[in-house]
Coordinates of C-alpha atoms and ligand atoms in Angstrom, one line a residue:
Chain H
M1 CA -7.9 18.0 -43.5
S2 CA -11.7 18.3 -43.1
R3 CA -13.2 17.9 -39.6
E4 CA -14.6 14.5 -40.6
S5 CA -11.4 13.1 -41.8
L6 CA -9.5 14.5 -38.8
Q7 CA -12.0 12.7 -36.5
H8 CA -11.5 9.6 -38.5
D9 CA -7.7 10.0 -38.4
V10 CA -7.5 10.3 -34.6
E11 CA -9.9 7.4 -34.1
Q12 CA -7.8 5.2 -36.4
F13 CA -4.8 6.2 -34.3
L14 CA -6.5 5.1 -31.0
F15 CA -7.5 1.8 -32.6
H16 CA -3.9 1.3 -33.8
E17 CA -2.5 2.0 -30.4
A18 CA -5.0 -0.4 -28.8
E19 CA -4.1 -3.1 -31.3
L20 CA -0.4 -2.7 -30.5
I21 CA -1.0 -3.1 -26.8
D22 CA -3.6 -5.9 -27.1
H23 CA -1.3 -7.9 -29.4
R24 CA 1.8 -7.2 -27.2
R25 CA 3.7 -5.3 -29.8
L26 CA 4.9 -3.2 -26.9
D27 CA 8.1 -1.9 -28.5
E28 CA 6.1 -0.4 -31.3
W29 CA 3.6 1.0 -28.7
A30 CA 6.5 2.7 -26.8
D31 CA 7.6 4.2 -30.0
L32 CA 4.3 6.0 -30.4
F33 CA 5.4 8.3 -27.6
T34 CA 7.4 11.5 -28.2
D35 CA 10.8 11.9 -26.4
D36 CA 9.2 14.4 -24.0
A37 CA 6.1 12.3 -23.4
L38 CA 4.3 11.9 -20.1
Y39 CA 2.1 8.8 -19.4
S40 CA 0.1 9.0 -16.2
A41 CA -2.9 7.8 -14.2
P42 CA -3.9 9.5 -11.0
N43 CA -4.2 7.4 -7.9
A44 CA -7.4 9.0 -6.7
G45 CA -9.7 11.6 -8.2
E46 CA -8.9 13.1 -11.5
E47 CA -6.0 15.4 -11.1
G48 CA -3.3 13.5 -9.4
D49 CA -1.3 16.2 -7.5
P50 CA 1.9 14.3 -6.9
L51 CA 2.2 15.7 -3.4
H52 CA -1.3 14.8 -2.3
E53 CA -3.1 12.2 -4.3
G54 CA -0.2 10.6 -6.2
F55 CA -0.3 8.4 -9.2
I56 CA -0.5 4.7 -10.0
I57 CA 1.4 5.5 -13.3
Y58 CA 3.7 8.5 -13.8
E59 CA 6.3 7.9 -16.5
D60 CA 8.4 9.8 -19.0
R61 CA 9.6 8.2 -22.2
R62 CA 12.4 6.4 -20.4
G63 CA 10.0 5.0 -17.8
I64 CA 7.7 3.8 -20.6
T65 CA 10.6 1.9 -22.2
E66 CA 11.5 0.4 -18.8
R67 CA 7.9 -0.6 -18.3
V68 CA 7.9 -2.4 -21.6
R69 CA 11.2 -4.1 -21.1
R70 CA 10.1 -5.4 -17.7
L71 CA 6.9 -6.8 -19.2
Q72 CA 9.0 -8.6 -21.8
H73 CA 11.5 -9.9 -19.3
P74 CA 11.3 -13.7 -19.1
A75 CA 11.2 -13.6 -15.3
A76 CA 8.3 -11.2 -15.0
L77 CA 5.9 -13.4 -12.9
T78 CA 2.8 -11.5 -13.9
Q79 CA 3.5 -12.0 -17.6
V80 CA 4.1 -15.7 -17.7
P81 CA 1.6 -16.5 -19.1
P82 CA 0.9 -12.9 -20.2
P83 CA -2.5 -11.4 -19.6
R84 CA -4.8 -11.1 -22.6
T85 CA -6.4 -7.7 -23.0
R86 CA -8.9 -6.0 -25.3
H87 CA -9.4 -2.2 -25.4
M88 CA -13.0 -1.1 -26.2
I89 CA -13.0 2.5 -27.3
A90 CA -16.0 4.9 -27.5
N91 CA -17.1 8.5 -27.3
V92 CA -14.0 9.8 -29.1
V93 CA -14.0 13.6 -29.1
A94 CA -11.1 15.5 -30.6
R95 CA -10.5 19.2 -30.2
D96 CA -7.6 21.6 -31.1
G97 CA -4.7 21.9 -28.7
D98 CA -1.7 24.2 -28.8
N99 CA 0.6 24.4 -31.9
G100 CA -1.5 22.1 -34.1
D101 CA -1.7 19.4 -31.4
R102 CA -5.0 17.5 -31.0
V103 CA -6.5 16.7 -27.6
V104 CA -8.5 13.5 -27.9
T105 CA -10.7 12.3 -25.1
S106 CA -12.3 8.9 -25.1
N107 CA -14.1 6.4 -22.9
Q108 CA -12.3 3.1 -22.8
V109 CA -12.8 -0.3 -21.1
V110 CA -9.9 -2.6 -20.9
Y111 CA -10.9 -6.2 -20.6
F112 CA -8.3 -8.3 -18.8
A113 CA -8.2 -12.1 -18.8
R114 CA -5.5 -14.3 -17.2
Q115 CA -5.5 -17.7 -15.6
G116 CA -9.3 -17.8 -15.2
R117 CA -9.5 -14.3 -13.8
E118 CA -11.4 -11.6 -15.6
V119 CA -11.3 -7.9 -14.7
Q120 CA -12.5 -4.8 -16.4
Y121 CA -10.8 -1.4 -16.2
P122 CA -13.2 1.4 -17.4
G123 CA -12.3 5.0 -17.4
S124 CA -11.6 8.3 -19.3
W125 CA -8.6 8.5 -21.5
E126 CA -7.0 11.7 -22.7
H127 CA -4.4 11.8 -25.4
V128 CA -2.5 14.9 -26.6
L129 CA -1.4 14.0 -30.1
T130 CA 1.2 15.9 -32.0
R131 CA 2.3 15.6 -35.6
V132 CA 5.9 14.3 -36.1
E133 CA 7.1 13.6 -39.6
D134 CA 3.5 13.4 -40.8
Q135 CA 2.6 10.8 -38.2
W136 CA 0.6 11.2 -35.0
R137 CA 2.7 10.7 -31.8
I138 CA 1.6 10.8 -28.2
K139 CA 2.8 13.7 -26.1
R140 CA 0.6 13.1 -23.1
K141 CA -1.6 10.2 -22.2
K142 CA -3.6 10.4 -19.0
I143 CA -6.0 7.8 -17.7
V144 CA -8.6 8.3 -15.0
L145 CA -9.9 4.9 -14.0
L146 CA -13.4 4.8 -12.6
T147 CA -12.1 2.2 -10.2
N148 CA -9.3 4.3 -8.8
D149 CA -11.2 4.7 -5.5
R150 CA -10.7 1.0 -4.7
A151 CA -8.0 -1.6 -4.4
M152 CA -6.9 -3.1 -7.7
S153 CA -4.5 -5.8 -8.6
Q154 CA -2.0 -6.2 -11.4
V155 CA -3.3 -3.4 -13.7
P156 CA -2.4 -4.2 -17.3
V157 CA -1.1 -1.8 -19.9
L158 CA -3.9 0.7 -20.3
Chain T
M1 CA -10.5 -24.9 28.4
A2 CA -7.6 -22.5 27.9
I3 CA -5.2 -25.4 27.9
A4 CA -7.3 -27.3 25.4
T5 CA -7.2 -24.3 23.1
R6 CA -3.5 -23.8 23.6
S7 CA -2.8 -27.3 22.4
A8 CA -5.2 -26.9 19.5
F9 CA -3.3 -24.0 18.1
G10 CA 0.0 -25.1 19.5
A11 CA -0.2 -28.2 17.2
L12 CA -0.2 -25.8 14.2
V13 CA 2.9 -23.8 15.1
N14 CA 6.4 -25.3 15.5
E15 CA 9.5 -23.3 16.2
D16 CA 10.4 -23.3 12.5
A17 CA 7.3 -24.2 10.6
V18 CA 3.5 -23.5 10.6
H19 CA 0.6 -25.6 9.4
R20 CA -1.1 -24.8 6.1
R21 CA -4.4 -24.4 7.9
L22 CA -3.2 -21.0 9.2
Y23 CA -3.6 -19.8 5.6
T24 CA -6.6 -21.8 4.4
D25 CA -9.0 -22.5 7.3
S26 CA -11.7 -19.9 7.6
N27 CA -12.4 -20.9 11.1
I28 CA -8.9 -20.0 12.0
F29 CA -9.3 -16.7 10.2
A30 CA -12.4 -16.0 12.3
E31 CA -10.4 -16.8 15.5
E32 CA -7.6 -14.5 14.3
M33 CA -10.1 -11.7 13.9
R34 CA -11.2 -12.3 17.5
R35 CA -8.0 -13.2 19.2
I36 CA -5.4 -11.1 17.3
F37 CA -7.2 -8.2 15.6
G38 CA -9.9 -8.2 18.3
R39 CA -7.4 -7.9 21.1
T40 CA -3.9 -6.6 20.5
W41 CA -2.9 -3.0 19.4
V42 CA -3.9 -2.6 15.7
F43 CA -2.8 0.3 13.6
I44 CA -5.7 2.5 12.5
G45 CA -4.2 5.5 10.8
H46 CA -1.7 8.3 10.9
E47 CA -2.7 11.7 12.4
S48 CA -1.6 13.4 9.2
E49 CA -4.4 11.6 7.4
V50 CA -6.9 13.8 9.4
P51 CA -5.0 17.1 9.7
N52 CA -7.9 19.4 10.3
P53 CA -10.9 19.5 12.7
G54 CA -13.7 17.3 11.2
D55 CA -11.3 15.3 9.0
F56 CA -12.2 11.6 9.1
K57 CA -11.2 8.3 7.7
T58 CA -13.3 5.2 7.9
G59 CA -11.9 1.7 8.2
D60 CA -12.4 -1.4 10.2
L61 CA -11.0 -3.1 13.2
A62 CA -11.3 -6.9 13.2
G63 CA -14.0 -6.5 10.5
Q64 CA -16.0 -4.0 12.4
P65 CA -16.5 -0.6 10.8
T66 CA -14.8 2.4 12.5
I67 CA -14.3 6.1 12.0
M68 CA -11.0 7.9 12.9
V69 CA -12.0 11.5 13.2
R70 CA -10.4 14.8 14.5
H71 CA -12.8 16.6 16.8
A72 CA -13.1 20.4 16.9
N73 CA -10.7 20.6 19.8
G74 CA -8.0 18.7 17.8
E75 CA -8.4 15.4 19.6
I76 CA -8.6 12.3 17.6
H77 CA -11.3 9.8 18.3
V78 CA -11.8 6.2 17.0
L79 CA -15.5 5.5 17.0
F80 CA -17.5 2.5 15.8
N81 CA -19.3 3.4 12.6
R82 CA -22.7 2.2 13.9
C83 CA -25.8 4.2 14.6
R84 CA -27.1 3.6 18.2
H85 CA -30.7 3.6 16.9
R86 CA -31.0 0.6 14.5
G87 CA -27.4 0.1 13.5
A88 CA -26.8 1.9 10.2
M89 CA -23.2 3.0 9.4
V90 CA -23.4 6.7 9.9
C91 CA -20.6 7.5 7.5
A92 CA -20.1 5.8 4.1
H93 CA -17.2 7.9 2.7
A94 CA -13.6 6.6 2.8
T95 CA -12.3 10.0 3.8
G96 CA -13.6 13.5 4.1
N97 CA -14.5 16.4 6.4
A98 CA -17.6 16.6 8.4
S99 CA -18.9 18.9 11.1
Y100 CA -21.2 16.1 12.3
F101 CA -22.3 12.6 11.2
Q102 CA -25.9 12.3 10.3
C103 CA -27.3 8.8 10.1
P104 CA -29.0 8.3 6.7
Y105 CA -31.8 6.2 8.1
H106 CA -33.7 8.3 10.7
A107 CA -31.4 11.3 10.8
W108 CA -29.8 11.0 14.3
V109 CA -27.0 13.5 14.4
Y110 CA -23.7 12.8 16.1
K111 CA -20.8 15.2 16.9
T112 CA -17.3 14.4 15.7
N113 CA -16.5 13.3 19.3
G114 CA -19.3 10.7 19.0
D115 CA -21.8 12.6 21.2
L116 CA -25.4 12.3 20.1
A117 CA -26.6 15.8 19.4
L118 CA -30.1 15.4 17.8
V119 CA -32.8 12.9 17.5
P120 CA -36.0 13.7 15.4
N121 CA -39.2 13.1 17.5
V122 CA -37.1 12.7 20.6
E123 CA -40.2 13.2 22.8
L124 CA -41.6 9.9 21.6
F125 CA -38.6 8.0 23.0
G126 CA -39.8 8.2 26.6
S127 CA -39.0 10.6 29.4
D128 CA -36.0 8.7 30.5
F129 CA -34.3 8.8 27.1
Q130 CA -31.0 10.8 27.5
L131 CA -29.0 11.8 24.5
A132 CA -25.9 11.5 26.6
D133 CA -26.5 7.7 26.9
W134 CA -26.6 7.1 23.1
G135 CA -23.4 8.5 21.6
L136 CA -21.4 6.5 19.1
V137 CA -19.4 3.9 20.9
H138 CA -15.7 4.6 21.3
V139 CA -13.2 1.8 20.5
P140 CA -12.1 0.8 24.1
R141 CA -8.5 1.9 23.9
V142 CA -6.8 4.4 21.6
D143 CA -3.3 5.7 21.8
S144 CA -0.6 7.0 19.4
Y145 CA 3.1 7.3 19.0
G146 CA 4.9 9.6 16.5
G147 CA 1.4 10.3 15.0
F148 CA 0.7 6.6 14.4
V149 CA -2.7 5.9 15.9
F150 CA -3.4 2.4 17.3
A151 CA -6.6 1.0 18.8
S152 CA -7.4 -2.1 20.8
L153 CA -10.8 -3.8 21.1
S154 CA -9.7 -5.1 24.5
P155 CA -10.5 -2.8 27.4
E156 CA -7.5 -4.0 29.2
G157 CA -4.0 -5.3 28.4
I158 CA -0.5 -3.9 28.0
S159 CA -0.1 -0.2 27.1
L160 CA 0.7 0.8 23.5
D161 CA 4.1 2.0 24.9
E162 CA 4.8 -1.5 26.1
H163 CA 3.4 -3.2 23.0
L164 CA 5.7 -1.1 20.7
G165 CA 8.8 -1.3 22.8
R166 CA 11.9 -0.9 20.6
A167 CA 9.6 -0.2 17.6
K168 CA 9.3 3.4 19.0
H169 CA 12.9 3.9 18.1
Y170 CA 12.2 2.9 14.5
I171 CA 9.2 5.2 14.4
D172 CA 11.4 8.0 15.6
V173 CA 13.8 7.3 12.7
M174 CA 10.9 7.3 10.2
V175 CA 9.7 10.6 11.5
G176 CA 13.1 12.1 12.3
R177 CA 14.1 11.9 8.6
A178 CA 11.8 14.9 8.0
P179 CA 13.6 18.2 8.7
F180 CA 10.6 19.3 10.8
G181 CA 10.3 16.0 12.5
A182 CA 6.9 15.0 11.0
I183 CA 5.6 13.0 8.1
Q184 CA 2.5 13.9 6.0
A185 CA 0.6 10.9 4.5
T186 CA -0.6 11.3 0.9
Q187 CA -3.6 9.4 -0.6
A188 CA -3.2 5.6 -0.3
L189 CA -2.1 3.3 -3.1
R190 CA -4.4 0.4 -2.8
Y191 CA -4.0 -3.2 -3.9
E192 CA -5.6 -6.5 -3.1
Y193 CA -4.7 -10.1 -3.7
P194 CA -6.4 -13.5 -3.5
G195 CA -4.3 -14.7 -0.5
N196 CA -4.0 -14.7 3.2
W197 CA -3.0 -11.5 5.1
K198 CA 0.1 -13.0 6.7
F199 CA 1.8 -13.3 3.3
Q200 CA 2.3 -9.5 3.2
I201 CA 4.0 -9.2 6.6
E202 CA 6.1 -12.4 5.9
N203 CA 7.1 -10.9 2.5
M204 CA 8.3 -7.6 4.0
S205 CA 10.8 -9.4 6.2
D206 CA 11.9 -11.6 3.4
N207 CA 14.9 -10.5 1.3
Y208 CA 15.4 -14.1 0.1
H209 CA 12.6 -13.7 -2.5
A210 CA 13.7 -10.4 -4.0
T211 CA 16.4 -11.7 -6.2
Y212 CA 14.0 -14.1 -7.9
V213 CA 10.5 -12.5 -7.7
H214 CA 11.9 -9.1 -8.7
A215 CA 14.4 -10.3 -11.3
S216 CA 12.5 -8.5 -14.0
A217 CA 12.2 -5.1 -12.3
F218 CA 15.7 -5.1 -10.9
G219 CA 17.2 -6.7 -14.0
V220 CA 15.8 -4.1 -16.4
R221 CA 16.8 -1.3 -14.0
A222 CA 20.4 -2.6 -13.9
D223 CA 20.4 -2.8 -17.7
M224 CA 19.2 0.7 -18.1
G225 CA 21.7 2.1 -15.7
Q226 CA 21.5 5.3 -13.7
N227 CA 19.4 7.0 -16.3
G228 CA 16.6 4.5 -15.9
A229 CA 14.1 4.8 -13.1
A230 CA 17.1 4.4 -10.8
H231 CA 17.3 8.2 -10.7
V232 CA 14.1 8.0 -8.6
F233 CA 14.7 5.1 -6.4
G234 CA 18.2 3.7 -6.9
N235 CA 18.8 0.2 -5.6
A236 CA 22.2 -1.4 -5.3
P237 CA 22.6 -4.9 -6.6
N238 CA 21.0 -7.3 -4.2
N239 CA 24.3 -9.1 -3.4
Q240 CA 25.3 -7.5 -0.1
E241 CA 23.5 -9.7 2.3
Q242 CA 26.5 -10.0 4.6
A243 CA 26.4 -6.3 5.4
R244 CA 22.6 -6.3 6.2
I245 CA 21.0 -7.0 9.5
E246 CA 17.7 -8.5 10.7
R247 CA 16.2 -8.0 14.1
S248 CA 13.2 -9.6 15.8
F249 CA 11.9 -8.2 19.0
G250 CA 9.0 -7.6 21.4
H251 CA 5.5 -8.6 20.5
G252 CA 6.2 -10.1 17.1
H253 CA 7.9 -7.1 15.6
G254 CA 10.9 -7.1 13.3
V255 CA 13.3 -5.0 11.2
L256 CA 15.3 -5.4 8.0
D257 CA 18.1 -3.0 8.2
Y258 CA 19.9 -2.5 4.8
Q259 CA 22.8 -0.7 6.5
G260 CA 23.3 1.8 3.7
T261 CA 23.7 -0.8 0.9
R262 CA 21.0 0.6 -1.3
L263 CA 20.8 4.1 -2.7
L264 CA 18.1 6.3 -1.2
V265 CA 16.2 9.4 -2.5
T266 CA 17.5 11.0 0.7
E267 CA 21.2 10.4 0.1
P268 CA 23.0 13.4 1.6
D269 CA 24.5 14.5 -1.7
R270 CA 21.5 14.0 -3.8
Y271 CA 19.3 16.9 -2.8
P272 CA 21.6 19.3 -0.9
A273 CA 18.8 21.6 0.2
Y274 CA 17.1 18.6 2.0
F275 CA 20.2 17.5 3.7
A276 CA 21.1 21.1 4.8
A277 CA 17.7 21.5 6.4
L278 CA 18.0 18.2 8.2
R279 CA 21.6 18.9 9.3
E280 CA 20.5 22.3 10.7
R281 CA 18.2 20.7 13.1
R282 CA 19.9 17.4 13.9
G283 CA 23.6 18.0 13.5
E284 CA 25.9 16.5 10.9
A285 CA 26.3 13.0 12.3
R286 CA 22.7 12.3 13.2
A287 CA 21.4 13.9 10.0
R288 CA 23.7 11.7 7.9
E289 CA 22.6 8.6 9.9
L290 CA 18.9 9.5 9.4
A291 CA 19.1 10.3 5.8
R292 CA 20.8 7.0 5.0
T293 CA 18.7 4.8 7.2
D294 CA 17.0 2.1 5.1
L295 CA 14.6 0.0 7.1
H296 CA 11.6 -2.2 6.7
V297 CA 9.9 -2.1 10.1
M298 CA 7.2 -4.7 10.7
I299 CA 4.9 -3.8 13.6
Y300 CA 2.8 -6.8 14.3
P301 CA 0.2 -7.5 13.1
N302 CA -0.8 -4.9 10.5
L303 CA 1.7 -2.1 10.0
I304 CA 4.8 -1.9 8.0
L305 CA 7.1 1.2 7.7
H306 CA 9.4 1.5 4.7
T307 CA 12.0 4.3 5.2
N308 CA 13.5 3.9 1.8
Y309 CA 10.5 4.8 -0.3
N310 CA 9.1 6.6 2.8
H311 CA 5.7 5.0 3.1
Y312 CA 3.7 2.9 5.5
R313 CA 1.6 -0.1 4.5
V314 CA -1.5 -1.3 6.3
I315 CA -2.7 -4.8 6.1
R316 CA -6.5 -5.3 5.9
P317 CA -7.6 -8.9 6.1
L318 CA -10.9 -9.4 4.3
A319 CA -11.2 -13.2 4.3
V320 CA -8.9 -16.2 4.8
D321 CA -7.9 -15.9 1.2
H322 CA -8.5 -12.2 0.4
T323 CA -6.4 -9.2 1.6
E324 CA -6.3 -5.6 0.8
I325 CA -3.2 -3.4 1.4
N326 CA -3.2 0.4 1.7
T327 CA 0.1 2.0 1.2
Y328 CA 0.5 5.6 2.2
P329 CA 3.5 7.4 0.5
C330 CA 4.6 10.1 3.0
R331 CA 6.0 13.5 2.5
L332 CA 8.9 14.6 4.8
V333 CA 7.6 17.8 6.3
G334 CA 10.2 20.6 5.8
A335 CA 11.9 18.9 2.8
P336 CA 11.9 20.5 -0.6
D337 CA 9.0 19.6 -3.0
E338 CA 11.3 17.8 -5.4
V339 CA 12.4 15.4 -2.7
N340 CA 8.8 14.7 -1.7
E341 CA 7.8 14.2 -5.3
A342 CA 10.6 11.8 -5.8
L343 CA 9.6 9.8 -2.7
V344 CA 5.9 9.7 -3.7
A345 CA 7.0 8.6 -7.2
A346 CA 9.3 5.9 -5.8
S347 CA 6.4 4.4 -3.8
A348 CA 4.1 4.5 -6.8
L349 CA 6.7 2.9 -9.1
H350 CA 7.1 0.0 -6.6
V351 CA 3.8 -0.5 -4.8
S352 CA 1.2 0.8 -7.3
P353 CA -1.1 -1.9 -8.7
A354 CA 0.2 -0.7 -12.0
G355 CA 3.8 -0.6 -10.8
R356 CA 6.9 -2.8 -11.3
V357 CA 7.6 -4.6 -8.0
Q358 CA 4.7 -5.3 -5.7
V359 CA 2.6 -6.8 -8.6
D360 CA 5.1 -9.7 -8.8
D361 CA 4.8 -10.3 -5.0
L362 CA 1.0 -10.4 -5.4
E363 CA 1.5 -13.1 -8.1
A364 CA 3.7 -15.1 -5.7
F365 CA 1.1 -14.7 -2.9
S366 CA -1.7 -16.0 -5.1
R367 CA 0.4 -19.0 -6.1
V368 CA 1.2 -19.8 -2.5
Q369 CA -2.5 -19.6 -1.6
R370 CA -3.3 -22.0 -4.4
G371 CA -0.4 -24.3 -3.5
L372 CA -1.5 -24.5 0.1
A373 CA -4.7 -26.3 -1.0
V374 CA -2.5 -29.4 -1.1
E375 CA -3.3 -31.5 2.0
A376 CA -0.6 -34.0 1.6
A377 CA 2.1 -31.4 2.4
E378 CA 1.1 -29.8 5.6
W379 CA 4.0 -27.5 6.7
V380 CA 5.1 -24.0 5.6
L381 CA 8.8 -23.7 6.5
F382 CA 10.7 -20.9 8.2
K383 CA 13.9 -22.8 8.8
M384 CA 16.5 -20.5 7.4
R385 CA 19.0 -19.3 10.1
G386 CA 21.1 -16.2 9.6
V387 CA 24.8 -16.0 10.4
D388 CA 25.8 -14.7 13.8
E389 CA 22.4 -14.8 15.6
H390 CA 22.6 -13.1 19.0
V391 CA 20.8 -10.8 21.4
N392 CA 21.9 -7.2 21.0
E393 CA 22.2 -4.5 23.6
Y394 CA 18.5 -3.5 23.1
G395 CA 17.3 -7.0 23.7
E396 CA 16.6 -7.6 20.0
L397 CA 17.4 -11.0 18.4
E398 CA 19.8 -10.0 15.6
C399 CA 21.5 -11.8 12.8
R400 CA 22.8 -11.2 9.3
F401 CA 20.8 -11.6 6.1
L402 CA 19.4 -14.0 5.0
S403 CA 17.2 -15.7 7.5
E404 CA 13.6 -16.5 8.4
M405 CA 14.1 -15.4 12.0
I406 CA 11.6 -12.5 11.9
P407 CA 8.6 -14.7 10.8
R408 CA 9.5 -17.2 13.5
G409 CA 8.9 -14.2 15.8
Y410 CA 5.5 -13.5 14.2
Y411 CA 4.4 -17.0 14.9
R412 CA 5.5 -17.0 18.5
E413 CA 3.4 -13.9 18.9
W414 CA 0.6 -15.5 16.9
L415 CA 0.5 -18.5 19.2
R416 CA 0.7 -16.4 22.3
L417 CA -2.3 -14.3 21.2
M418 CA -4.3 -17.2 19.8
S419 CA -3.8 -19.2 23.0
Q420 CA -5.5 -16.7 25.2
E421 CA -9.3 -17.1 25.6
Ligands
FES501 S1 -30.6 3.7 12.2 FE1 -29.6 5.6 12.5 S2 -31.2 6.9 12.9 FE2 -32.2 5.0 12.7
FE2_502 FE1 8.9 -8.3 -2.9

């Protein structure tokens, strides 16, 4: 693939992922992750050393499935009615990772609206994408929110 | 005057119900800041948040900005974050390390014990101007227990020792679960909600709600079995109320004691290296008891200890209908990294604003806040009485789950404090 078409390809992947989340096709979203995936968001700063700064999200594939099932559970108070979200994606930069993986960084803002409340979650997203059966899958997804230095409430799927 | 005041607040608090205005009236909130947070012992921070000389943490006490800082000699000071010149906050960082605090406005310099060290153009302040007179003001009373630092804006009153009473025993348990007898706080998980501060402390003594509010988190976990997130923070089905005990004591404090009915990260057979280290220092029986102790400890008004996920939560009231909570997952000093990672992860999974459990409580709190706008229904009920209520050998009021005995204790203390001028 040429550089231009690779760039186009990973952008399309991010748009597709965002669409799955924003339209609550969360099972399909969870399926984008590889079995050995890690989904994380540091609690403070950018690194998230588990013994010092900690994480607001730190999940393996099983944890991601559990997250999705909870969000779909009829008794999940924060999901009835569900929040409406839209991911805005910009500044997508892709570079080569190990073993043919692609490391994709982007700036994203997630707009959240629910019951008259609107919140924005801006930050830096980093995906490590790997090729499985000719499809991109997510091996690592790490989100550093710009607002992780202050109190937040009911953060949606990022 | 004092009697008039007592009756004014007394009309809002019954033995088993409180008036909605406690949660909705901003004048009452202002009085709480003055009479509760401005008077009693209020938790400020744990010593492990400022381990090294110069380490500081800013915060507030009854809405007034403070700095908790470790001085060069190792002593911890709690200072008002207010320059003595024209009033600027001298420190705007949440946490950090400083060799001194320099005011941003006209560059007065203070040492980490509050002493004023340098004033530009000091000769123009008059010959009687003494640096020694103009240090940062110290919060009137500061004391600590088990590394938990409390402060009081009142220059007099009961000692911290007396205020904590039996709570010291529970702090000993929290700290004693660490092989080296100390906990180390990590960076706070922070969340906020559009509701009154008292909802959080009520909620932590409330096992009644858990079955319903957390049906999604616990239901999914049960469905997914031990291989789900349960490997991090196992939780037995919430159907063992009869085995669990509540206690209410002292100055509004309370404990939920789960009596070993939930699985813990620290279960003796889960991480053998941890348990061996604990046993080596405490002996088999005491180590087993400590490792399996599962408590929510409510230290009125603003501190909650959680020995299962090993964190402490601090309530920060911002307005009558706006509250921030800072939760500090703690490492057990002397425990293997894998144990501490599991503990920190357990807190994140539960209490993170992107987590599974606390987010649903926040939803309940905001619904309560909105519901309490209804004037036609005035009372908020705490009528539930637990089985076998009695006074135990430590003078604590004790009963079996479920009850609303602990919040009844909060409101007795609330009324006592609010009734003093
Ligand atoms: S206000 Fe601080 S130096 Fe003037
Ligand atoms: Fe809860």
